[in-house]
């Protein structure tokens, strides 16, 4: 008696009308009303690459692909395809570095994600490698950079998966942590591939000049019940010495107009107890400033957020934190911003029936479906209006979550789900099997997955 089903959308005309209605309704939640935050970085996206598979000449002479020898095909990154199983491909491009970029103090090459193992060189100098298909990574190469033209070479390795590639007609096993889905590619002879494990540089590549000490990452941990939140700020320092630093923090409504915190000054520090610590003879309990050490530093800053607008499925209100990193003289070194939602999600594991789920303290019943690469294709093609429509179509179909099947996906998918009020489940790509020799690698990739998704309001299950 209490349940009244919605009217059926039994024609294309009705569906298109409903989609137009939902576009208008959700348009306000897609807005960015926070004040603009100028960047202190110089960023260039690299799209045009030369691509080819590895040849015996490359194995005989490591400088062969670096010089650009061999028969190459022009491709545009993001790029993804076959062959599946054990294979090696090279991506090569040139880019310019200016004196202005070198004057910043640190120049990075940054990858959104590469499937599966990437070995990166600039101007013939090996920078490092990364394993795994979903996590961003970067390398600093100021010492190898030169004014004018530079050469980037990426050797990308594919492999058979843990359980073997028999399902795709190959009798081989390998060390690739992979489930059974990807964004897919169209093979001109055998047609559309979705599950076979392809490879490539399938997210953006950028060259970025920054200050030697800069904001490496940032996210906000919400605590709506206590009307508080905590900013986790990561600072990376290139120098081998310690440097004093402070932060200027502001928090605004992102899709609504509100100022929560403006220009809060925070200097990392601690209190020293007499006779304890590395001070010789402190006179009394005193505050001591903690400088940034070489490499990665993590600073946690709590702040009040009274009467927060909660992130809900039908009203996905978002906040935006903006952070300025300041040197010892108060000069701005770097800036960064991040959207976040104030929400809680929990499961009852004590009362009977167990397993009831709660969003912001109210019971929620999950209705969802697996995704099969279409949302990743939207990002791959930079077709963000289609990504919005795909999420709205899910909501029109009365779904409130997607399971991102057996893989973490591009950050843009999570960002739009935050904005549109769609819950996302993320799977570490272990499909019932982990080879003994890859246990530590599995733990490392689990950490990368958590870093990728931790700041998103849409993340509820992983």
Coordinates of C-alpha atoms in Angstrom, one line a residue, residues 71-459:
X71 CA 59.2 1.7 -38.2
X72 CA 56.9 3.7 -36.0
X73 CA 53.1 4.5 -36.0
X74 CA 51.8 7.9 -35.0
X75 CA 49.3 7.5 -32.1
X76 CA 47.5 9.8 -29.7
X77 CA 47.8 9.3 -26.0
X78 CA 45.6 8.1 -24.2
X79 CA 46.3 4.9 -26.2
X80 CA 45.2 1.3 -25.5
X81 CA 45.1 -2.0 -27.4
X82 CA 46.8 -5.4 -28.0
X83 CA 48.5 -7.7 -28.3
X84 CA 47.4 -9.5 -25.2
X85 CA 49.7 -11.6 -23.1
X86 CA 53.5 -11.2 -23.1
X87 CA 54.3 -8.2 -25.3
X88 CA 56.5 -5.1 -25.3
X89 CA 55.8 -1.8 -26.9
X90 CA 57.7 1.6 -27.1
X91 CA 56.2 5.0 -26.9
X92 CA 58.5 7.9 -28.0
X93 CA 57.9 11.6 -28.2
X94 CA 59.8 14.9 -28.0
X95 CA 58.9 17.9 -25.8
X96 CA 60.4 21.3 -25.1
X97 CA 61.8 22.5 -21.7
X98 CA 62.2 26.3 -21.3
X99 CA 64.4 28.3 -19.0
X100 CA 61.3 29.4 -17.1
X101 CA 60.5 25.7 -16.4
X102 CA 64.0 25.0 -15.2
X103 CA 63.9 28.1 -13.0
X104 CA 61.0 26.5 -11.1
X105 CA 63.5 24.1 -9.6
X106 CA 61.9 20.7 -10.3
X107 CA 60.6 19.2 -13.5
X108 CA 58.5 16.1 -13.5
X109 CA 57.1 13.7 -16.1
X110 CA 53.7 12.5 -14.7
X111 CA 51.6 9.5 -15.9
X112 CA 47.9 9.2 -15.1
X113 CA 48.3 5.4 -15.5
X114 CA 50.1 2.9 -17.7
X115 CA 49.0 -0.7 -18.2
X116 CA 51.1 -2.7 -17.1
X117 CA 54.8 -2.2 -16.5
X118 CA 56.4 1.1 -17.5
X119 CA 60.1 1.9 -17.8
X120 CA 60.7 5.6 -18.3
X121 CA 63.7 7.4 -19.8
X122 CA 64.4 11.0 -20.7
X123 CA 67.3 11.9 -23.0
X124 CA 68.6 8.4 -22.7
X125 CA 68.7 8.5 -18.9
X126 CA 66.6 5.9 -17.1
X127 CA 64.3 7.5 -14.5
X128 CA 62.5 4.5 -13.0
X129 CA 59.7 2.0 -13.5
X130 CA 56.1 1.4 -12.2
X131 CA 54.0 -1.8 -12.1
X132 CA 50.2 -1.8 -12.1
X133 CA 47.6 -0.5 -14.5
X134 CA 45.5 2.0 -12.5
X135 CA 47.7 4.3 -10.3
X136 CA 49.3 7.6 -11.2
X137 CA 53.1 7.9 -10.9
X138 CA 55.8 10.5 -11.7
X139 CA 59.6 11.0 -11.9
X140 CA 61.7 14.1 -11.4
X141 CA 64.3 14.7 -14.1
X142 CA 65.6 18.2 -13.7
X143 CA 69.2 17.0 -13.8
X144 CA 68.7 15.3 -17.2
X145 CA 66.6 18.1 -18.7
X146 CA 68.0 20.4 -21.3
X147 CA 66.7 23.7 -22.7
X148 CA 64.9 23.0 -26.0
X149 CA 64.0 19.6 -27.3
X150 CA 64.0 16.6 -25.0
X151 CA 63.2 12.9 -25.8
X152 CA 60.8 10.8 -23.7
X153 CA 60.9 7.0 -24.2
X154 CA 58.5 4.7 -22.4
X155 CA 59.0 0.9 -22.6
X156 CA 55.6 -0.7 -21.8
X157 CA 55.4 -4.4 -20.9
X158 CA 52.2 -6.5 -21.0
X159 CA 52.0 -10.0 -19.3
X160 CA 49.7 -12.9 -18.9
X161 CA 47.5 -12.7 -15.8
X162 CA 47.9 -14.7 -12.5
X163 CA 45.5 -17.4 -13.5
X164 CA 46.7 -17.6 -17.1
X165 CA 45.5 -16.4 -20.4
X166 CA 43.7 -19.7 -21.5
X167 CA 40.4 -17.9 -21.5
X168 CA 41.7 -15.8 -24.4
X169 CA 43.3 -18.6 -26.4
X170 CA 46.8 -18.3 -25.0
X171 CA 48.4 -21.2 -23.0
X172 CA 50.5 -19.0 -20.7
X173 CA 50.6 -17.7 -17.2
X174 CA 52.2 -14.5 -15.9
X175 CA 52.5 -12.0 -13.2
X176 CA 50.0 -9.4 -14.2
X177 CA 47.5 -8.4 -11.4
X178 CA 44.3 -8.2 -13.4
X179 CA 40.7 -9.3 -13.1
X180 CA 38.7 -9.7 -16.3
X181 CA 37.6 -6.3 -17.6
X182 CA 39.2 -3.1 -19.0
X183 CA 38.1 -0.1 -21.0
X184 CA 38.2 -2.2 -24.3
X185 CA 39.5 -1.6 -27.7
X186 CA 38.4 -2.4 -31.3
X187 CA 40.6 -4.9 -33.2
X188 CA 40.2 -4.5 -37.0
X189 CA 40.2 -8.3 -37.5
X190 CA 38.5 -9.9 -34.5
X191 CA 36.3 -7.1 -33.3
X192 CA 35.7 -5.5 -30.0
X193 CA 37.8 -6.6 -27.0
X194 CA 36.6 -5.9 -23.5
X195 CA 38.0 -8.6 -21.2
X196 CA 41.4 -9.7 -22.8
X197 CA 44.2 -7.9 -21.0
X198 CA 45.4 -5.2 -23.4
X199 CA 48.0 -2.6 -22.5
X200 CA 49.2 0.9 -23.2
X201 CA 49.5 4.5 -21.9
X202 CA 45.8 4.9 -21.4
X203 CA 45.7 8.0 -19.2
X204 CA 47.3 11.5 -19.7
X205 CA 51.0 12.2 -19.7
X206 CA 52.2 15.7 -18.6
X207 CA 55.5 17.5 -18.2
X208 CA 55.2 19.8 -15.1
X209 CA 57.6 22.3 -13.6
X210 CA 57.1 23.0 -9.9
X211 CA 58.9 24.4 -6.8
X212 CA 61.4 21.9 -5.3
X213 CA 59.1 21.8 -2.3
X214 CA 55.4 21.4 -3.3
X215 CA 52.1 19.8 -2.5
X216 CA 52.2 16.2 -3.6
X217 CA 48.7 15.1 -2.6
X218 CA 45.8 16.1 -0.5
X219 CA 42.4 14.8 0.7
X220 CA 39.8 15.6 3.4
X221 CA 38.6 13.0 5.9
X222 CA 35.0 13.9 6.9
X223 CA 33.4 13.5 10.3
X224 CA 29.9 15.0 9.9
X225 CA 28.6 13.6 13.2
X226 CA 31.2 15.8 15.1
X227 CA 30.8 18.6 12.5
X228 CA 34.5 18.4 11.8
X229 CA 36.9 17.3 9.1
X230 CA 40.6 16.7 8.8
X231 CA 42.8 17.7 5.9
X232 CA 45.7 15.3 5.1
X233 CA 48.3 17.3 3.2
X234 CA 51.4 15.7 1.7
X235 CA 54.4 17.8 0.9
X236 CA 57.3 16.5 -1.2
X237 CA 60.7 18.2 -0.9
X238 CA 63.5 17.7 -3.4
X239 CA 66.2 19.2 -1.2
X240 CA 68.3 16.9 1.1
X241 CA 67.9 19.5 4.0
X242 CA 65.0 20.4 6.2
X243 CA 63.0 23.6 5.4
X244 CA 60.5 25.5 7.4
X245 CA 57.0 25.7 5.8
X246 CA 53.5 26.7 6.6
X247 CA 50.0 26.4 5.0
X248 CA 47.2 28.8 4.3
X249 CA 43.9 26.8 4.2
X250 CA 40.5 27.9 2.9
X251 CA 37.3 25.8 2.6
X252 CA 34.4 26.9 0.4
X253 CA 31.2 25.4 -0.9
X254 CA 31.9 24.0 -4.3
X255 CA 28.5 23.7 -5.9
X256 CA 26.9 26.2 -3.5
X257 CA 28.1 29.5 -2.2
X258 CA 29.5 29.4 1.3
X259 CA 32.8 30.3 3.0
X260 CA 33.7 27.8 5.8
X261 CA 37.3 28.7 6.4
X262 CA 39.2 31.5 4.9
X263 CA 43.0 31.8 5.0
X264 CA 43.6 29.7 8.1
X265 CA 47.3 29.8 8.8
X266 CA 48.8 26.5 10.0
X267 CA 52.5 25.9 10.9
X268 CA 53.3 22.2 11.6
X269 CA 54.7 21.8 15.1
X270 CA 54.6 19.9 18.3
X271 CA 55.0 20.5 22.0
X272 CA 58.2 19.4 23.7
X273 CA 58.1 18.0 27.2
X274 CA 61.2 18.9 29.3
X275 CA 63.8 16.2 29.1
X276 CA 62.2 14.4 26.1
X277 CA 63.0 14.9 22.5
X278 CA 65.9 16.2 20.5
X279 CA 66.1 19.6 22.3
X280 CA 69.0 19.7 24.8
X281 CA 67.4 21.5 27.8
X282 CA 64.1 23.1 27.1
X283 CA 63.0 25.4 29.9
X284 CA 59.3 24.5 29.8
X285 CA 56.6 22.9 27.7
X286 CA 57.0 24.8 24.4
X287 CA 55.7 24.7 20.9
X288 CA 58.4 23.7 18.4
X289 CA 58.0 24.2 14.6
X290 CA 58.6 21.0 12.6
X291 CA 60.3 21.6 9.3
X292 CA 59.6 19.6 6.1
X293 CA 62.1 16.8 5.7
X294 CA 63.5 15.4 2.4
X295 CA 61.1 13.4 0.4
X296 CA 57.4 12.9 1.5
X297 CA 55.9 14.7 4.5
X298 CA 52.3 14.2 5.8
X299 CA 50.6 17.0 7.8
X300 CA 47.1 16.5 9.3
X301 CA 45.1 19.7 10.0
X302 CA 41.6 19.4 11.7
X303 CA 39.1 22.1 11.2
X304 CA 35.5 22.7 12.3
X305 CA 32.6 22.5 9.7
X306 CA 29.5 23.5 11.6
X307 CA 26.1 22.3 10.4
X308 CA 27.5 20.8 7.2
X309 CA 25.5 20.3 4.1
X310 CA 25.5 16.5 3.8
X311 CA 26.4 14.6 0.6
X312 CA 23.3 12.7 -0.3
X313 CA 22.4 10.7 -3.4
X314 CA 19.7 13.3 -4.4
X315 CA 21.6 16.3 -3.2
X316 CA 25.3 15.7 -3.6
X317 CA 26.6 18.9 -1.9
X318 CA 30.3 19.3 -2.2
X319 CA 32.9 21.4 -0.5
X320 CA 36.3 22.5 -1.8
X321 CA 39.5 22.8 0.2
X322 CA 42.2 25.1 -1.2
X323 CA 45.8 25.0 0.2
X324 CA 48.7 27.4 -0.3
X325 CA 52.2 26.1 0.7
X326 CA 54.3 28.9 2.0
X327 CA 58.1 29.1 2.6
X328 CA 59.8 30.4 5.8
X329 CA 59.3 34.0 4.4
X330 CA 55.6 33.6 3.7
X331 CA 56.1 33.4 -0.1
X332 CA 53.7 31.0 -2.0
X333 CA 55.5 28.0 -3.3
X334 CA 52.5 25.9 -4.6
X335 CA 48.7 25.7 -4.5
X336 CA 46.3 22.8 -4.7
X337 CA 42.5 22.2 -4.4
X338 CA 40.3 19.2 -3.8
X339 CA 36.6 18.6 -3.7
X340 CA 35.1 16.6 -0.8
X341 CA 31.7 15.6 0.6
X342 CA 30.5 15.5 4.2
X343 CA 29.0 12.0 4.6
X344 CA 29.3 8.8 6.6
X345 CA 28.7 5.3 5.4
X346 CA 28.5 2.2 7.7
X347 CA 27.4 -1.3 8.1
X348 CA 25.7 -2.9 11.1
X349 CA 27.7 -6.0 12.0
X350 CA 26.2 -6.6 15.5
X351 CA 22.4 -6.5 15.3
X352 CA 20.2 -9.0 13.6
X353 CA 19.8 -9.0 10.6
X354 CA 23.4 -8.2 10.1
X355 CA 24.7 -6.3 7.1
X356 CA 22.2 -3.4 7.1
X357 CA 23.9 -0.3 5.5
X358 CA 23.5 3.3 6.5
X359 CA 24.3 6.5 4.6
X360 CA 24.5 9.5 7.0
X361 CA 22.8 7.4 9.7
X362 CA 19.8 6.4 7.6
X363 CA 19.3 2.9 6.2
X364 CA 19.9 2.5 2.5
X365 CA 19.2 -0.4 0.3
X366 CA 21.8 -0.8 -2.5
X367 CA 20.6 -1.3 -6.1
X368 CA 23.4 -1.5 -8.6
X369 CA 25.1 -3.1 -11.6
X370 CA 28.5 -4.0 -12.9
X371 CA 30.1 -1.5 -15.3
X372 CA 31.8 -3.0 -18.4
X373 CA 34.2 -0.3 -19.5
X374 CA 31.8 2.3 -21.0
X375 CA 32.6 4.8 -18.3
X376 CA 36.3 4.4 -18.9
X377 CA 35.8 4.9 -22.6
X378 CA 34.0 8.2 -21.8
X379 CA 37.1 9.5 -20.0
X380 CA 39.5 7.9 -22.6
X381 CA 37.7 9.9 -25.3
X382 CA 37.3 13.0 -23.2
X383 CA 33.6 12.7 -23.7
X384 CA 32.5 14.0 -20.3
X385 CA 29.0 14.9 -21.4
X386 CA 28.5 11.2 -22.2
X387 CA 29.9 10.3 -18.8
X388 CA 27.3 12.6 -17.2
X389 CA 24.5 11.0 -19.2
X390 CA 25.7 7.5 -18.4
X391 CA 25.5 8.3 -14.7
X392 CA 22.1 10.0 -15.0
X393 CA 20.8 7.0 -17.0
X394 CA 21.8 4.8 -14.1
X395 CA 19.9 7.0 -11.7
X396 CA 16.9 7.1 -14.0
X397 CA 16.9 3.3 -13.9
X398 CA 16.8 3.6 -10.1
X399 CA 20.3 2.4 -9.5
X400 CA 22.2 4.1 -6.7
X401 CA 25.6 2.4 -7.1
X402 CA 28.0 1.0 -9.7
X403 CA 30.4 -1.8 -9.2
X404 CA 33.6 -0.8 -11.1
X405 CA 34.1 -4.4 -12.2
X406 CA 37.4 -5.8 -11.0
X407 CA 39.4 -2.6 -11.5
X408 CA 40.0 0.9 -10.1
X409 CA 39.3 3.4 -12.9
X410 CA 40.3 6.9 -14.0
X411 CA 39.9 9.6 -11.3
X412 CA 37.4 11.5 -13.5
X413 CA 34.9 8.7 -13.0
X414 CA 35.0 9.2 -9.2
X415 CA 35.0 13.0 -9.5
X416 CA 31.8 13.0 -11.6
X417 CA 30.1 10.4 -9.3
X418 CA 30.9 12.7 -6.4
X419 CA 29.1 15.5 -8.3
X420 CA 26.1 13.5 -9.4
X421 CA 25.4 11.4 -6.3
X422 CA 26.2 7.9 -7.4
X423 CA 27.9 5.4 -5.1
X424 CA 30.9 3.5 -6.5
X425 CA 32.4 0.1 -5.4
X426 CA 36.0 -0.4 -6.3
X427 CA 37.7 -3.8 -6.7
X428 CA 41.4 -4.5 -6.3
X429 CA 42.0 -6.6 -9.5
X430 CA 42.6 -9.9 -7.7
X431 CA 40.4 -12.5 -9.4
X432 CA 40.7 -15.4 -6.9
X433 CA 44.4 -15.9 -7.3
X434 CA 47.6 -14.2 -6.1
X435 CA 50.9 -15.8 -7.0
X436 CA 53.2 -16.3 -4.0
X437 CA 56.0 -14.2 -5.4
X438 CA 53.7 -11.2 -5.9
X439 CA 52.3 -10.9 -2.4
X440 CA 54.3 -7.7 -1.6
X441 CA 53.3 -6.3 -4.9
X442 CA 49.7 -6.9 -4.1
X443 CA 50.0 -5.1 -0.8
X444 CA 51.7 -2.2 -2.6
X445 CA 48.9 -1.9 -5.2
X446 CA 46.3 -2.1 -2.4
X447 CA 47.8 1.0 -1.0
X448 CA 47.8 2.7 -4.4
X449 CA 44.1 1.9 -4.8
X450 CA 43.3 3.4 -1.4
X451 CA 45.3 6.5 -2.2
X452 CA 43.4 6.8 -5.5
X453 CA 39.9 6.6 -4.0
X454 CA 40.2 7.7 -0.4
X455 CA 39.1 11.4 -0.9
X456 CA 35.9 10.7 -2.8
X457 CA 32.4 11.0 -1.3
X458 CA 31.1 8.4 -3.7
X459 CA 33.4 5.7 -2.4

